[in-house]
Amino acid sequence: MKKNSIWIIIFFVHLSISYAWHDLTHIAIGQLAGYEKAYNLAAPDVAKIKAGNIEQYNHYSNNNGINKVTSELVMNQIPKYNSDDINEEGGHLYGAIIGSIRNYLTETTSGKYAEFHLVYLGHYLGDLSNPLHNTQYDDFNKKRHSVNDGIVENEIFAHLVYLHTLEIEIKSEEDIIAEIVKLANYSMELGGKMRIQNRNMNEEEAYLQITRSASLFKGILKWIQEKKN
């Protein structure tokens, strides 16, 4: 009975937390990017259960009252990475992406095991392509959030062979910020279209967004490796 009670508690905690793509979709993004530890990419969602808002706010940017994401917005979010300040309940996904990269590079330089920062990075880049993690968390978002998170979950691995990443050349952190802005605005645009048409993503849209995340992850991983060498 005690064991059943624990699982019931976990179930209700799970319901109260906002997720992006479901587990297999995040893992598939990592595989498509060529990340050898892609199997870990669902872990940041698990971390929310114990870390609460410290991790939760890293996974989205509601962009209330914002028509377009800019490099200034991304830069302003960087110091807020891992902040659970109630004023940050609108999220700081874009800053979390840069923050995880900086943490990886810093800890690698100091000789620490830094791989988990890349796991967070890959997960956040997956969230970046999810339209409902880049638009206001209103009734439309709440109603359709879970369905859209799992829109291709059951078939993603069967289709992975047909997906191909684009070449994204990264030479600096500024390049990464520019790519974050680009993908965030693609996601906002799709989210706006879904609202106007009162619908979910279709599979074609979902696969395009997923491929964009994987392409950026692959480009950043290549740049990081070059910096280490």
PDB file of C-alpha atoms in Angstrom:
ATOM      1  CA  MET A   1       0.000   0.000   0.000  1.00  0.00           C
ATOM      2  CA  LYS A   2       2.848   2.361   0.858  1.00  0.00           C
ATOM      3  CA  LYS A   3       4.387   1.778  -2.567  1.00  0.00           C
ATOM      4  CA  ASN A   4       1.067   2.537  -4.286  1.00  0.00           C
ATOM      5  CA  SER A   5       0.711   5.743  -2.276  1.00  0.00           C
ATOM      6  CA  ILE A   6       4.131   6.927  -3.413  1.00  0.00           C
ATOM      7  CA  TRP A   7       3.206   6.399  -7.057  1.00  0.00           C
ATOM      8  CA  ILE A   8      -0.082   8.264  -6.577  1.00  0.00           C
ATOM      9  CA  ILE A   9       1.806  11.239  -5.126  1.00  0.00           C
ATOM     10  CA  ILE A  10       4.274  11.221  -8.020  1.00  0.00           C
ATOM     11  CA  PHE A  11       1.373  11.054 -10.485  1.00  0.00           C
ATOM     12  CA  PHE A  12      -0.288  14.185  -9.095  1.00  0.00           C
ATOM     13  CA  VAL A  13       3.010  16.065  -8.918  1.00  0.00           C
ATOM     14  CA  HIS A  14       3.519  15.129 -12.559  1.00  0.00           C
ATOM     15  CA  LEU A  15       0.155  16.632 -13.469  1.00  0.00           C
ATOM     16  CA  SER A  16       1.036  19.950 -11.838  1.00  0.00           C
ATOM     17  CA  ILE A  17       4.238  20.424 -13.840  1.00  0.00           C
ATOM     18  CA  SER A  18       4.350  21.824 -17.359  1.00  0.00           C
ATOM     19  CA  TYR A  19       6.308  19.651 -19.794  1.00  0.00           C
ATOM     20  CA  ALA A  20       7.402  20.198 -23.369  1.00  0.00           C
ATOM     21  CA  TRP A  21       7.869  17.352 -25.833  1.00  0.00           C
ATOM     22  CA  HIS A  22       7.383  14.002 -24.145  1.00  0.00           C
ATOM     23  CA  ASP A  23      10.339  11.786 -23.228  1.00  0.00           C
ATOM     24  CA  LEU A  24      10.862   9.840 -26.450  1.00  0.00           C
ATOM     25  CA  THR A  25      10.638  12.986 -28.546  1.00  0.00           C
ATOM     26  CA  HIS A  26      13.397  14.664 -26.521  1.00  0.00           C
ATOM     27  CA  ILE A  27      15.559  11.551 -26.821  1.00  0.00           C
ATOM     28  CA  ALA A  28      14.911  11.412 -30.571  1.00  0.00           C
ATOM     29  CA  ILE A  29      16.057  15.032 -30.931  1.00  0.00           C
ATOM     30  CA  GLY A  30      19.336  14.055 -29.275  1.00  0.00           C
ATOM     31  CA  GLN A  31      19.764  11.055 -31.543  1.00  0.00           C
ATOM     32  CA  LEU A  32      19.029  13.108 -34.636  1.00  0.00           C
ATOM     33  CA  ALA A  33      21.687  15.598 -33.509  1.00  0.00           C
ATOM     34  CA  GLY A  34      24.203  12.769 -33.123  1.00  0.00           C
ATOM     35  CA  TYR A  35      24.551  13.211 -29.366  1.00  0.00           C
ATOM     36  CA  GLU A  36      25.947   9.971 -27.958  1.00  0.00           C
ATOM     37  CA  LYS A  37      24.149  10.347 -24.613  1.00  0.00           C
ATOM     38  CA  ALA A  38      20.769  11.196 -26.100  1.00  0.00           C
ATOM     39  CA  TYR A  39      19.146   8.678 -23.751  1.00  0.00           C
ATOM     40  CA  ASN A  40      19.573  11.237 -20.951  1.00  0.00           C
ATOM     41  CA  LEU A  41      17.640  14.032 -22.624  1.00  0.00           C
ATOM     42  CA  ALA A  42      14.362  13.361 -20.795  1.00  0.00           C
ATOM     43  CA  ALA A  43      16.087  13.748 -17.402  1.00  0.00           C
ATOM     44  CA  PRO A  44      15.630  17.534 -17.031  1.00  0.00           C
ATOM     45  CA  ASP A  45      11.853  17.017 -16.894  1.00  0.00           C
ATOM     46  CA  VAL A  46      12.342  14.463 -14.118  1.00  0.00           C
ATOM     47  CA  ALA A  47      14.504  16.992 -12.252  1.00  0.00           C
ATOM     48  CA  LYS A  48      11.527  19.363 -11.966  1.00  0.00           C
ATOM     49  CA  ILE A  49       9.805  17.023  -9.532  1.00  0.00           C
ATOM     50  CA  LYS A  50      12.384  17.709  -6.817  1.00  0.00           C
ATOM     51  CA  ALA A  51      13.933  20.980  -7.989  1.00  0.00           C
ATOM     52  CA  GLY A  52      10.585  22.706  -8.473  1.00  0.00           C
ATOM     53  CA  ASN A  53      10.659  26.202  -9.950  1.00  0.00           C
ATOM     54  CA  ILE A  54      14.467  26.325  -9.930  1.00  0.00           C
ATOM     55  CA  GLU A  55      14.284  23.990 -12.918  1.00  0.00           C
ATOM     56  CA  GLN A  56      10.706  24.586 -14.061  1.00  0.00           C
ATOM     57  CA  TYR A  57      11.296  28.188 -15.143  1.00  0.00           C
ATOM     58  CA  ASN A  58      14.191  27.082 -17.381  1.00  0.00           C
ATOM     59  CA  HIS A  59      11.880  25.211 -19.736  1.00  0.00           C
ATOM     60  CA  TYR A  60       9.740  27.927 -21.287  1.00  0.00           C
ATOM     61  CA  SER A  61       9.370  31.611 -22.059  1.00  0.00           C
ATOM     62  CA  ASN A  62       5.755  32.747 -22.079  1.00  0.00           C
ATOM     63  CA  ASN A  63       6.617  35.950 -23.966  1.00  0.00           C
ATOM     64  CA  ASN A  64       3.578  37.804 -22.669  1.00  0.00           C
ATOM     65  CA  GLY A  65       3.098  41.045 -24.595  1.00  0.00           C
ATOM     66  CA  ILE A  66       6.059  40.292 -26.873  1.00  0.00           C
ATOM     67  CA  ASN A  67       5.630  40.249 -30.643  1.00  0.00           C
ATOM     68  CA  LYS A  68       9.130  39.027 -31.434  1.00  0.00           C
ATOM     69  CA  VAL A  69      12.013  37.485 -29.534  1.00  0.00           C
ATOM     70  CA  THR A  70      15.196  39.552 -29.792  1.00  0.00           C
ATOM     71  CA  SER A  71      18.838  39.045 -28.882  1.00  0.00           C
ATOM     72  CA  GLU A  72      18.321  41.579 -26.081  1.00  0.00           C
ATOM     73  CA  LEU A  73      15.616  39.384 -24.557  1.00  0.00           C
ATOM     74  CA  VAL A  74      17.926  36.366 -24.693  1.00  0.00           C
ATOM     75  CA  MET A  75      20.771  38.303 -23.075  1.00  0.00           C
ATOM     76  CA  ASN A  76      18.492  39.625 -20.332  1.00  0.00           C
ATOM     77  CA  GLN A  77      17.436  36.072 -19.451  1.00  0.00           C
ATOM     78  CA  ILE A  78      20.961  34.666 -19.039  1.00  0.00           C
ATOM     79  CA  PRO A  79      21.531  35.863 -15.428  1.00  0.00           C
ATOM     80  CA  LYS A  80      18.141  34.396 -14.497  1.00  0.00           C
ATOM     81  CA  TYR A  81      19.151  30.799 -15.271  1.00  0.00           C
ATOM     82  CA  ASN A  82      18.147  28.539 -12.341  1.00  0.00           C
ATOM     83  CA  SER A  83      16.334  31.379 -10.571  1.00  0.00           C
ATOM     84  CA  ASP A  84      13.136  30.443  -8.743  1.00  0.00           C
ATOM     85  CA  ASP A  85      12.180  34.057  -8.046  1.00  0.00           C
ATOM     86  CA  ILE A  86       8.389  34.379  -8.349  1.00  0.00           C
ATOM     87  CA  ASN A  87       8.963  37.256 -10.781  1.00  0.00           C
ATOM     88  CA  GLU A  88      10.440  34.670 -13.132  1.00  0.00           C
ATOM     89  CA  GLU A  89       7.292  32.562 -13.428  1.00  0.00           C
ATOM     90  CA  GLY A  90       7.058  33.705 -17.051  1.00  0.00           C
ATOM     91  CA  GLY A  91      10.149  31.587 -17.704  1.00  0.00           C
ATOM     92  CA  HIS A  92      13.642  32.163 -19.084  1.00  0.00           C
ATOM     93  CA  LEU A  93      14.225  29.308 -21.539  1.00  0.00           C
ATOM     94  CA  TYR A  94      16.508  31.312 -23.816  1.00  0.00           C
ATOM     95  CA  GLY A  95      18.816  32.330 -20.999  1.00  0.00           C
ATOM     96  CA  ALA A  96      18.882  28.717 -19.793  1.00  0.00           C
ATOM     97  CA  ILE A  97      20.289  27.585 -23.138  1.00  0.00           C
ATOM     98  CA  ILE A  98      23.206  30.005 -22.939  1.00  0.00           C
ATOM     99  CA  GLY A  99      23.635  29.375 -19.209  1.00  0.00           C
ATOM    100  CA  SER A 100      23.975  25.623 -19.703  1.00  0.00           C
ATOM    101  CA  ILE A 101      26.595  26.147 -22.425  1.00  0.00           C
ATOM    102  CA  ARG A 102      28.596  28.525 -20.244  1.00  0.00           C
ATOM    103  CA  ASN A 103      28.418  26.127 -17.293  1.00  0.00           C
ATOM    104  CA  TYR A 104      29.640  23.267 -19.463  1.00  0.00           C
ATOM    105  CA  LEU A 105      32.605  25.246 -20.775  1.00  0.00           C
ATOM    106  CA  THR A 106      33.509  26.568 -17.319  1.00  0.00           C
ATOM    107  CA  GLU A 107      33.425  23.167 -15.632  1.00  0.00           C
ATOM    108  CA  THR A 108      35.259  21.481 -18.499  1.00  0.00           C
ATOM    109  CA  THR A 109      38.052  24.045 -18.215  1.00  0.00           C
ATOM    110  CA  SER A 110      38.320  23.425 -14.473  1.00  0.00           C
ATOM    111  CA  GLY A 111      38.567  19.661 -14.998  1.00  0.00           C
ATOM    112  CA  LYS A 112      35.128  18.786 -13.611  1.00  0.00           C
ATOM    113  CA  TYR A 113      32.703  16.277 -15.119  1.00  0.00           C
ATOM    114  CA  ALA A 114      30.483  18.617 -17.120  1.00  0.00           C
ATOM    115  CA  GLU A 115      28.460  16.287 -19.353  1.00  0.00           C
ATOM    116  CA  PHE A 116      25.153  16.825 -17.570  1.00  0.00           C
ATOM    117  CA  HIS A 117      25.166  20.463 -18.687  1.00  0.00           C
ATOM    118  CA  LEU A 118      24.998  19.188 -22.274  1.00  0.00           C
ATOM    119  CA  VAL A 119      22.013  17.053 -21.288  1.00  0.00           C
ATOM    120  CA  TYR A 120      20.227  20.161 -20.048  1.00  0.00           C
ATOM    121  CA  LEU A 121      21.302  22.022 -23.171  1.00  0.00           C
ATOM    122  CA  GLY A 122      19.866  19.366 -25.480  1.00  0.00           C
ATOM    123  CA  HIS A 123      16.610  19.313 -23.551  1.00  0.00           C
ATOM    124  CA  TYR A 124      16.232  23.104 -23.551  1.00  0.00           C
ATOM    125  CA  LEU A 125      16.900  23.191 -27.293  1.00  0.00           C
ATOM    126  CA  GLY A 126      14.062  20.711 -27.681  1.00  0.00           C
ATOM    127  CA  ASP A 127      11.774  22.991 -25.673  1.00  0.00           C
ATOM    128  CA  LEU A 128      12.814  25.862 -27.935  1.00  0.00           C
ATOM    129  CA  SER A 129      10.985  24.334 -30.907  1.00  0.00           C
ATOM    130  CA  ASN A 130       7.787  23.598 -28.986  1.00  0.00           C
ATOM    131  CA  PRO A 131       5.320  26.393 -29.852  1.00  0.00           C
ATOM    132  CA  LEU A 132       3.463  26.164 -26.552  1.00  0.00           C
ATOM    133  CA  HIS A 133       6.707  26.752 -24.640  1.00  0.00           C
ATOM    134  CA  ASN A 134       7.278  30.025 -26.464  1.00  0.00           C
ATOM    135  CA  THR A 135       3.827  31.596 -26.144  1.00  0.00           C
ATOM    136  CA  GLN A 136       1.570  32.757 -23.333  1.00  0.00           C
ATOM    137  CA  TYR A 137       0.306  30.097 -20.938  1.00  0.00           C
ATOM    138  CA  ASP A 138      -3.369  30.904 -21.414  1.00  0.00           C
ATOM    139  CA  ASP A 139      -6.473  28.692 -21.552  1.00  0.00           C
ATOM    140  CA  PHE A 140      -5.657  27.614 -25.102  1.00  0.00           C
ATOM    141  CA  ASN A 141      -2.153  26.574 -24.043  1.00  0.00           C
ATOM    142  CA  LYS A 142      -3.331  24.732 -20.928  1.00  0.00           C
ATOM    143  CA  LYS A 143      -6.041  22.855 -22.807  1.00  0.00           C
ATOM    144  CA  ARG A 144      -3.804  21.704 -25.644  1.00  0.00           C
ATOM    145  CA  HIS A 145      -0.414  21.475 -23.958  1.00  0.00           C
ATOM    146  CA  SER A 146      -0.199  17.756 -23.235  1.00  0.00           C
ATOM    147  CA  VAL A 147      -1.668  16.704 -26.584  1.00  0.00           C
ATOM    148  CA  ASN A 148       0.864  18.785 -28.499  1.00  0.00           C
ATOM    149  CA  ASP A 149       3.760  17.595 -26.335  1.00  0.00           C
ATOM    150  CA  GLY A 150       3.001  14.051 -27.462  1.00  0.00           C
ATOM    151  CA  ILE A 151       1.878  14.766 -31.013  1.00  0.00           C
ATOM    152  CA  VAL A 152       4.517  12.425 -32.544  1.00  0.00           C
ATOM    153  CA  GLU A 153       5.621  10.575 -29.406  1.00  0.00           C
ATOM    154  CA  ASN A 154       4.357   7.144 -30.433  1.00  0.00           C
ATOM    155  CA  GLU A 155       5.947   7.145 -33.879  1.00  0.00           C
ATOM    156  CA  ILE A 156       9.013   9.366 -33.610  1.00  0.00           C
ATOM    157  CA  PHE A 157      11.593   6.573 -33.749  1.00  0.00           C
ATOM    158  CA  ALA A 158       9.931   4.935 -36.749  1.00  0.00           C
ATOM    159  CA  HIS A 159      10.218   8.224 -38.634  1.00  0.00           C
ATOM    160  CA  LEU A 160      13.673   9.231 -37.434  1.00  0.00           C
ATOM    161  CA  VAL A 161      15.375   7.680 -40.459  1.00  0.00           C
ATOM    162  CA  TYR A 162      13.452  10.081 -42.724  1.00  0.00           C
ATOM    163  CA  LEU A 163      14.501  13.219 -40.823  1.00  0.00           C
ATOM    164  CA  HIS A 164      17.666  15.092 -41.732  1.00  0.00           C
ATOM    165  CA  THR A 165      19.341  17.943 -39.900  1.00  0.00           C
ATOM    166  CA  LEU A 166      20.300  21.203 -41.543  1.00  0.00           C
ATOM    167  CA  GLU A 167      23.842  22.556 -41.420  1.00  0.00           C
ATOM    168  CA  ILE A 168      24.072  25.374 -38.873  1.00  0.00           C
ATOM    169  CA  GLU A 169      27.518  26.917 -38.566  1.00  0.00           C
ATOM    170  CA  ILE A 170      28.341  28.241 -35.105  1.00  0.00           C
ATOM    171  CA  LYS A 171      31.471  30.323 -34.565  1.00  0.00           C
ATOM    172  CA  SER A 172      30.589  32.229 -31.403  1.00  0.00           C
ATOM    173  CA  GLU A 173      28.087  32.672 -28.595  1.00  0.00           C
ATOM    174  CA  GLU A 174      26.600  35.528 -30.625  1.00  0.00           C
ATOM    175  CA  ASP A 175      25.840  33.049 -33.409  1.00  0.00           C
ATOM    176  CA  ILE A 176      24.042  30.815 -30.920  1.00  0.00           C
ATOM    177  CA  ILE A 177      21.963  33.724 -29.647  1.00  0.00           C
ATOM    178  CA  ALA A 178      21.011  34.615 -33.227  1.00  0.00           C
ATOM    179  CA  GLU A 179      19.889  31.017 -33.837  1.00  0.00           C
ATOM    180  CA  ILE A 180      17.898  30.979 -30.581  1.00  0.00           C
ATOM    181  CA  VAL A 181      16.102  34.139 -31.712  1.00  0.00           C
ATOM    182  CA  LYS A 182      15.368  32.594 -35.101  1.00  0.00           C
ATOM    183  CA  LEU A 183      13.942  29.333 -33.742  1.00  0.00           C
ATOM    184  CA  ALA A 184      12.024  31.044 -30.930  1.00  0.00           C
ATOM    185  CA  ASN A 185      10.285  33.245 -33.481  1.00  0.00           C
ATOM    186  CA  TYR A 186       9.463  30.241 -35.676  1.00  0.00           C
ATOM    187  CA  SER A 187       7.888  28.658 -32.596  1.00  0.00           C
ATOM    188  CA  MET A 188       5.982  31.815 -31.647  1.00  0.00           C
ATOM    189  CA  GLU A 189       4.677  32.140 -35.197  1.00  0.00           C
ATOM    190  CA  LEU A 190       3.462  28.539 -35.207  1.00  0.00           C
ATOM    191  CA  GLY A 191       1.871  28.983 -31.783  1.00  0.00           C
ATOM    192  CA  GLY A 192       0.046  32.072 -33.024  1.00  0.00           C
ATOM    193  CA  LYS A 193      -1.224  30.228 -36.085  1.00  0.00           C
ATOM    194  CA  MET A 194      -2.479  27.374 -33.899  1.00  0.00           C
ATOM    195  CA  ARG A 195      -4.390  29.859 -31.727  1.00  0.00           C
ATOM    196  CA  ILE A 196      -5.997  31.672 -34.644  1.00  0.00           C
ATOM    197  CA  GLN A 197      -7.072  28.378 -36.207  1.00  0.00           C
ATOM    198  CA  ASN A 198      -7.917  26.834 -32.808  1.00  0.00           C
ATOM    199  CA  ARG A 199      -6.024  23.615 -33.488  1.00  0.00           C
ATOM    200  CA  ASN A 200      -3.101  21.413 -32.542  1.00  0.00           C
ATOM    201  CA  MET A 201       0.140  21.077 -34.455  1.00  0.00           C
ATOM    202  CA  ASN A 202       0.006  18.698 -37.351  1.00  0.00           C
ATOM    203  CA  GLU A 203       2.705  16.058 -37.753  1.00  0.00           C
ATOM    204  CA  GLU A 204       4.484  17.890 -40.560  1.00  0.00           C
ATOM    205  CA  GLU A 205       4.832  21.007 -38.390  1.00  0.00           C
ATOM    206  CA  ALA A 206       6.011  18.973 -35.408  1.00  0.00           C
ATOM    207  CA  TYR A 207       8.697  17.146 -37.386  1.00  0.00           C
ATOM    208  CA  LEU A 208       9.935  20.409 -38.898  1.00  0.00           C
ATOM    209  CA  GLN A 209      10.258  21.962 -35.443  1.00  0.00           C
ATOM    210  CA  ILE A 210      11.972  18.877 -34.031  1.00  0.00           C
ATOM    211  CA  THR A 211      14.454  18.893 -36.917  1.00  0.00           C
ATOM    212  CA  ARG A 212      15.217  22.554 -36.231  1.00  0.00           C
ATOM    213  CA  SER A 213      16.028  21.751 -32.597  1.00  0.00           C
ATOM    214  CA  ALA A 214      18.249  18.833 -33.565  1.00  0.00           C
ATOM    215  CA  SER A 215      20.058  20.920 -36.189  1.00  0.00           C
ATOM    216  CA  LEU A 216      20.886  23.654 -33.686  1.00  0.00           C
ATOM    217  CA  PHE A 217      21.978  21.123 -31.062  1.00  0.00           C
ATOM    218  CA  LYS A 218      24.263  19.462 -33.603  1.00  0.00           C
ATOM    219  CA  GLY A 219      25.779  22.802 -34.599  1.00  0.00           C
ATOM    220  CA  ILE A 220      26.417  23.812 -30.992  1.00  0.00           C
ATOM    221  CA  LEU A 221      27.963  20.437 -30.132  1.00  0.00           C
ATOM    222  CA  LYS A 222      30.353  20.806 -33.064  1.00  0.00           C
ATOM    223  CA  TRP A 223      31.331  24.312 -31.931  1.00  0.00           C
ATOM    224  CA  ILE A 224      31.868  23.156 -28.350  1.00  0.00           C
ATOM    225  CA  GLN A 225      34.114  20.339 -29.532  1.00  0.00           C
ATOM    226  CA  GLU A 226      36.149  22.783 -31.615  1.00  0.00           C
ATOM    227  CA  LYS A 227      36.569  25.078 -28.604  1.00  0.00           C
ATOM    228  CA  LYS A 228      37.812  22.159 -26.500  1.00  0.00           C
ATOM    229  CA  ASN A 229      40.374  21.255 -29.143  1.00  0.00           C
TER     230      ASN A 229
END
